[in-house]
Amino acid sequence: MKTFKLIVLFSAFILASSCSKDEVEESASSLKTTNSQICANVQGASAIYWDFSHGLPTPLRQVPLLKNPGQQFVHSQLPLLGFTIPQGFNAFEVTNPLTATLGVNVVRNDNNVVYRWVPNTRVFGTVSTTAIIANEINNMFAHYGFNGTPEVLCTTTSNTTFEGIPMTFTARLLRFGNITGQVWVRSTYIAESTFSTISVTAAPTGEFDTQVLDTFLPINFQLYVGSGGSAEDKDGDGFSVLEDPDDNDPNVPIKQG
């Protein structure tokens, strides 16, 4: 279920502005002193990316683009889930019919940089985002062979409602070994089931900020913003991702009465 609508709001805000190449480079160099608006423990591009995941505007003046575009990924079961990945990376389709899980893992050839995006997964019953994010974090640790205690840089949890439907958002920014990882889960509780959207991004700490600007943000912008700068309506039901609780399914109603 695509519930990451807030990203589109500030993505469109960024797209509405423009600047020269020199201005973009100057902005990128100045990011080192940028502080997060909601977490005092992080600065630079990491701070921008953390705030970005919480629906806050970024100081970037131009759309983040891949510097070294490579092959195109298109999910076989969900063609709407498609984007260009950087050179030196591979995309692995994530599909599980038992849990309606659809997503992708994008991994650099050396396995040190990971971009995981699961727009939809479902479990029956009410499962807390704390339990879901713990599972994702443990899987991330396993990928890097880490079995110690991480340093928790930032953590948030919030509860909201959309059209009377309860939602919970939980995020963690962690440092473990020589890796920095950001994980968030947004869960929606409908029809005695828990539908979740999951994001995991990780890279060596020394290059995490670079990967934010060169890989993570460019992929996010491909997923949520159209070429004209407006929010996309990928399922063609007349409602953009700003309004649609599931922009992968045109049969999901969004207005009641």
CSV table of C-alpha atoms in Angstrom, one decimal:
chain,number,residue,atom,x,y,z
A,1,MET,CA,0.0,0.0,0.0
A,2,LYS,CA,1.5,3.3,-1.0
A,3,THR,CA,1.0,5.6,1.9
A,4,PHE,CA,4.1,7.7,1.5
A,5,LYS,CA,2.2,10.8,0.5
A,6,LEU,CA,4.1,13.4,2.4
A,7,ILE,CA,7.2,12.8,0.4
A,8,VAL,CA,5.4,14.0,-2.6
A,9,LEU,CA,4.4,17.2,-1.0
A,10,PHE,CA,7.9,18.4,-0.4
A,11,SER,CA,9.2,16.7,-3.5
A,12,ALA,CA,6.9,18.9,-5.6
A,13,PHE,CA,8.0,21.9,-3.5
A,14,ILE,CA,11.6,21.2,-4.5
A,15,LEU,CA,10.7,20.6,-8.2
A,16,ALA,CA,9.1,24.0,-8.3
A,17,SER,CA,12.4,25.7,-7.9
A,18,SER,CA,15.5,25.7,-10.0
A,19,CYS,CA,19.1,26.8,-10.0
A,20,SER,CA,22.3,26.6,-12.0
A,21,LYS,CA,24.9,23.9,-11.9
A,22,ASP,CA,27.2,26.0,-9.7
A,23,GLU,CA,24.3,26.7,-7.3
A,24,VAL,CA,23.5,23.0,-7.0
A,25,GLU,CA,27.2,22.2,-6.2
A,26,GLU,CA,27.3,25.1,-3.6
A,27,SER,CA,24.1,23.7,-2.0
A,28,ALA,CA,25.5,20.2,-1.8
A,29,SER,CA,28.7,21.5,-0.2
A,30,SER,CA,26.8,23.4,2.4
A,31,LEU,CA,24.8,20.4,3.5
A,32,LYS,CA,27.5,19.4,6.0
A,33,THR,CA,26.3,22.1,8.3
A,34,THR,CA,22.6,21.4,7.9
A,35,ASN,CA,20.9,20.2,11.0
A,36,SER,CA,17.8,18.0,11.3
A,37,GLN,CA,14.7,19.8,12.4
A,38,ILE,CA,13.6,16.9,14.5
A,39,CYS,CA,16.8,15.1,15.6
A,40,ALA,CA,19.8,16.9,17.1
A,41,ASN,CA,22.1,13.9,16.6
A,42,VAL,CA,22.4,14.1,12.8
A,43,GLN,CA,23.7,16.7,10.4
A,44,GLY,CA,24.3,17.0,6.6
A,45,ALA,CA,22.6,14.9,4.0
A,46,SER,CA,21.7,12.4,6.7
A,47,ALA,CA,19.7,15.1,8.4
A,48,ILE,CA,17.9,16.0,5.2
A,49,TYR,CA,17.1,12.4,4.5
A,50,TRP,CA,15.8,11.8,8.0
A,51,ASP,CA,13.6,14.9,7.8
A,52,PHE,CA,12.5,13.9,4.3
A,53,SER,CA,11.1,10.6,5.6
A,54,HIS,CA,9.0,12.6,8.0
A,55,GLY,CA,7.4,14.8,5.4
A,56,LEU,CA,9.6,17.9,6.0
A,57,PRO,CA,10.9,20.1,3.1
A,58,THR,CA,14.5,19.8,2.1
A,59,PRO,CA,16.9,22.7,1.3
A,60,LEU,CA,17.8,21.2,-2.1
A,61,ARG,CA,17.2,23.5,-5.0
A,62,GLN,CA,17.1,20.9,-7.8
A,63,VAL,CA,15.7,17.5,-8.3
A,64,PRO,CA,18.2,14.8,-7.1
A,65,LEU,CA,19.2,12.8,-10.2
A,66,LEU,CA,21.3,9.6,-10.6
A,67,LYS,CA,24.8,10.6,-11.7
A,68,ASN,CA,25.5,7.2,-13.3
A,69,PRO,CA,22.1,5.7,-14.4
A,70,GLY,CA,22.2,2.1,-15.2
A,71,GLN,CA,19.5,-0.5,-16.0
A,72,GLN,CA,15.8,-0.2,-15.6
A,73,PHE,CA,14.0,-2.2,-12.9
A,74,VAL,CA,10.3,-3.1,-13.4
A,75,HIS,CA,8.5,-5.4,-10.9
A,76,SER,CA,6.9,-8.3,-12.8
A,77,GLN,CA,3.8,-8.3,-10.6
A,78,LEU,CA,3.5,-4.6,-10.2
A,79,PRO,CA,4.7,-2.7,-13.3
A,80,LEU,CA,4.0,0.6,-11.6
A,81,LEU,CA,7.0,-0.2,-9.4
A,82,GLY,CA,9.8,0.7,-11.8
A,83,PHE,CA,12.8,3.0,-11.8
A,84,THR,CA,16.3,3.3,-13.1
A,85,ILE,CA,19.0,2.0,-10.7
A,86,PRO,CA,22.6,3.3,-10.6
A,87,GLN,CA,25.4,1.6,-12.4
A,88,GLY,CA,27.2,-0.9,-10.2
A,89,PHE,CA,23.9,-1.9,-8.5
A,90,ASN,CA,21.5,-4.9,-8.9
A,91,ALA,CA,17.8,-4.9,-8.3
A,92,PHE,CA,16.2,-8.0,-6.8
A,93,GLU,CA,12.4,-8.4,-6.9
A,94,VAL,CA,10.6,-9.0,-3.7
A,95,THR,CA,7.3,-11.0,-4.0
A,96,ASN,CA,5.4,-13.1,-1.5
A,97,PRO,CA,1.8,-14.0,-2.6
A,98,LEU,CA,1.0,-15.3,1.0
A,99,THR,CA,1.5,-11.9,2.5
A,100,ALA,CA,0.7,-9.8,-0.7
A,101,THR,CA,4.3,-8.5,-0.4
A,102,LEU,CA,5.6,-6.6,-3.4
A,103,GLY,CA,8.9,-4.7,-3.4
A,104,VAL,CA,12.5,-4.5,-4.4
A,105,ASN,CA,16.0,-4.7,-2.9
A,106,VAL,CA,18.6,-2.6,-4.7
A,107,VAL,CA,22.1,-3.7,-3.6
A,108,ARG,CA,25.5,-2.4,-4.7
A,109,ASN,CA,27.8,-5.0,-6.2
A,110,ASP,CA,30.0,-5.1,-3.1
A,111,ASN,CA,26.8,-5.6,-0.9
A,112,ASN,CA,27.7,-2.5,1.2
A,113,VAL,CA,24.9,-0.2,0.0
A,114,VAL,CA,21.3,-1.3,0.3
A,115,TYR,CA,18.0,0.4,-0.8
A,116,ARG,CA,15.0,-1.7,0.1
A,117,TRP,CA,11.5,-0.5,-0.8
A,118,VAL,CA,8.3,-2.5,0.0
A,119,PRO,CA,5.3,-0.5,-0.8
A,120,ASN,CA,2.9,-3.2,0.3
A,121,THR,CA,2.9,-6.2,2.7
A,122,ARG,CA,0.0,-7.6,4.7
A,123,VAL,CA,-0.4,-9.6,7.8
A,124,PHE,CA,-3.7,-10.7,9.4
A,125,GLY,CA,-4.5,-9.1,12.7
A,126,THR,CA,-3.0,-6.1,14.4
A,127,VAL,CA,0.8,-6.1,14.4
A,128,SER,CA,2.6,-3.1,15.8
A,129,THR,CA,5.1,-1.1,13.7
A,130,THR,CA,7.6,-1.8,16.5
A,131,ALA,CA,7.5,-5.5,15.8
A,132,ILE,CA,7.7,-4.9,12.0
A,133,ILE,CA,10.6,-2.5,12.2
A,134,ALA,CA,12.5,-4.8,14.6
A,135,ASN,CA,12.3,-7.6,12.0
A,136,GLU,CA,13.6,-5.2,9.3
A,137,ILE,CA,16.4,-4.0,11.5
A,138,ASN,CA,17.4,-7.6,12.4
A,139,ASN,CA,17.4,-8.5,8.7
A,140,MET,CA,19.6,-5.5,8.0
A,141,PHE,CA,22.0,-6.5,10.7
A,142,ALA,CA,22.1,-10.1,9.3
A,143,HIS,CA,23.0,-8.7,5.8
A,144,TYR,CA,26.0,-6.9,7.2
A,145,GLY,CA,26.9,-9.7,9.7
A,146,PHE,CA,26.4,-7.5,12.7
A,147,ASN,CA,25.5,-9.0,16.1
A,148,GLY,CA,26.3,-6.2,18.5
A,149,THR,CA,24.4,-3.3,20.0
A,150,PRO,CA,23.7,-0.4,17.6
A,151,GLU,CA,23.9,3.3,18.4
A,152,VAL,CA,20.4,4.8,18.0
A,153,LEU,CA,20.9,8.2,16.5
A,154,CYS,CA,17.2,9.1,16.0
A,155,THR,CA,13.9,7.5,16.7
A,156,THR,CA,10.3,8.5,16.2
A,157,THR,CA,6.8,7.1,16.4
A,158,SER,CA,3.5,8.8,15.5
A,159,ASN,CA,-0.1,7.9,15.1
A,160,THR,CA,-2.5,9.5,12.6
A,161,THR,CA,-5.8,8.8,10.8
A,162,PHE,CA,-6.7,9.1,7.1
A,163,GLU,CA,-10.4,9.0,6.2
A,164,GLY,CA,-11.0,7.4,9.6
A,165,ILE,CA,-8.4,4.7,9.0
A,166,PRO,CA,-5.7,4.5,11.7
A,167,MET,CA,-2.0,4.6,10.7
A,168,THR,CA,1.2,4.4,12.7
A,169,PHE,CA,4.6,5.6,11.5
A,170,THR,CA,7.9,4.4,13.1
A,171,ALA,CA,11.4,5.3,12.1
A,172,ARG,CA,15.0,4.6,13.3
A,173,LEU,CA,18.4,6.0,12.3
A,174,LEU,CA,21.1,3.6,13.5
A,175,ARG,CA,24.9,3.4,13.4
A,176,PHE,CA,26.3,-0.1,13.8
A,177,GLY,CA,29.9,-1.2,13.1
A,178,ASN,CA,30.9,1.0,10.1
A,179,ILE,CA,27.4,1.2,8.7
A,180,THR,CA,24.6,3.8,9.0
A,181,GLY,CA,21.1,2.6,8.3
A,182,GLN,CA,17.7,4.3,8.2
A,183,VAL,CA,14.5,2.3,8.5
A,184,TRP,CA,10.9,3.3,8.6
A,185,VAL,CA,7.6,1.5,8.6
A,186,ARG,CA,4.1,3.0,8.0
A,187,SER,CA,1.3,0.6,8.9
A,188,THR,CA,-2.4,1.0,8.1
A,189,TYR,CA,-5.0,-1.0,10.0
A,190,ILE,CA,-8.0,-2.1,7.8
A,191,ALA,CA,-10.4,-5.1,7.8
A,192,GLU,CA,-8.6,-6.8,10.7
A,193,SER,CA,-5.3,-6.7,8.8
A,194,THR,CA,-2.1,-4.7,9.0
A,195,PHE,CA,-0.9,-3.3,5.7
A,196,SER,CA,2.6,-1.9,5.8
A,197,THR,CA,5.0,0.1,3.7
A,198,ILE,CA,8.7,-0.4,4.5
A,199,SER,CA,11.8,1.6,3.6
A,200,VAL,CA,15.4,0.5,4.5
A,201,THR,CA,18.5,2.3,3.3
A,202,ALA,CA,22.0,1.6,4.5
A,203,ALA,CA,25.6,2.3,3.5
A,204,PRO,CA,29.0,2.6,5.1
A,205,THR,CA,28.9,5.6,7.5
A,206,GLY,CA,31.7,7.4,5.6
A,207,GLU,CA,29.7,7.5,2.4
A,208,PHE,CA,26.1,7.5,3.7
A,209,ASP,CA,25.6,11.2,2.9
A,210,THR,CA,26.9,10.6,-0.6
A,211,GLN,CA,24.6,7.7,-1.1
A,212,VAL,CA,21.7,9.8,0.1
A,213,LEU,CA,22.3,12.4,-2.6
A,214,ASP,CA,23.5,10.0,-5.4
A,215,THR,CA,21.2,7.0,-4.8
A,216,PHE,CA,18.5,7.1,-2.2
A,217,LEU,CA,16.9,10.5,-2.9
A,218,PRO,CA,17.1,10.1,-6.7
A,219,ILE,CA,15.3,6.7,-6.5
A,220,ASN,CA,12.7,8.2,-4.2
A,221,PHE,CA,12.0,11.0,-6.7
A,222,GLN,CA,11.7,8.6,-9.6
A,223,LEU,CA,9.0,6.7,-7.6
A,224,TYR,CA,6.8,9.6,-6.5
A,225,VAL,CA,7.1,12.7,-8.7
A,226,GLY,CA,6.2,13.0,-12.4
A,227,SER,CA,8.4,14.7,-15.0
A,228,GLY,CA,6.3,17.9,-14.8
A,229,GLY,CA,6.9,18.2,-11.0
A,230,SER,CA,3.4,17.2,-9.9
A,231,ALA,CA,2.4,14.2,-7.8
A,232,GLU,CA,1.7,11.1,-9.9
A,233,ASP,CA,-1.6,9.1,-10.2
A,234,LYS,CA,0.0,5.8,-11.0
A,235,ASP,CA,-3.2,3.7,-10.8
A,236,GLY,CA,-5.2,6.1,-13.0
A,237,ASP,CA,-8.2,6.4,-10.6
A,238,GLY,CA,-8.2,10.2,-10.7
A,239,PHE,CA,-6.5,10.6,-7.3
A,240,SER,CA,-2.8,11.4,-6.9
A,241,VAL,CA,-0.6,9.7,-4.3
A,242,LEU,CA,-1.2,12.7,-2.1
A,243,GLU,CA,-4.8,11.6,-1.7
A,244,ASP,CA,-4.9,7.9,-2.5
A,245,PRO,CA,-4.4,5.4,0.3
A,246,ASP,CA,-3.4,2.8,-2.3
A,247,ASP,CA,-2.1,4.3,-5.5
A,248,ASN,CA,-1.3,0.8,-6.8
A,249,ASP,CA,-5.0,-0.2,-7.0
A,250,PRO,CA,-7.6,1.9,-8.8
A,251,ASN,CA,-10.4,0.0,-7.1
A,252,VAL,CA,-9.6,1.3,-3.6
A,253,PRO,CA,-12.1,4.0,-2.9
A,254,ILE,CA,-10.8,7.2,-1.4
A,255,LYS,CA,-13.9,9.3,-0.9
A,256,GLN,CA,-16.8,8.1,1.0
A,257,GLY,CA,-20.0,10.1,0.2
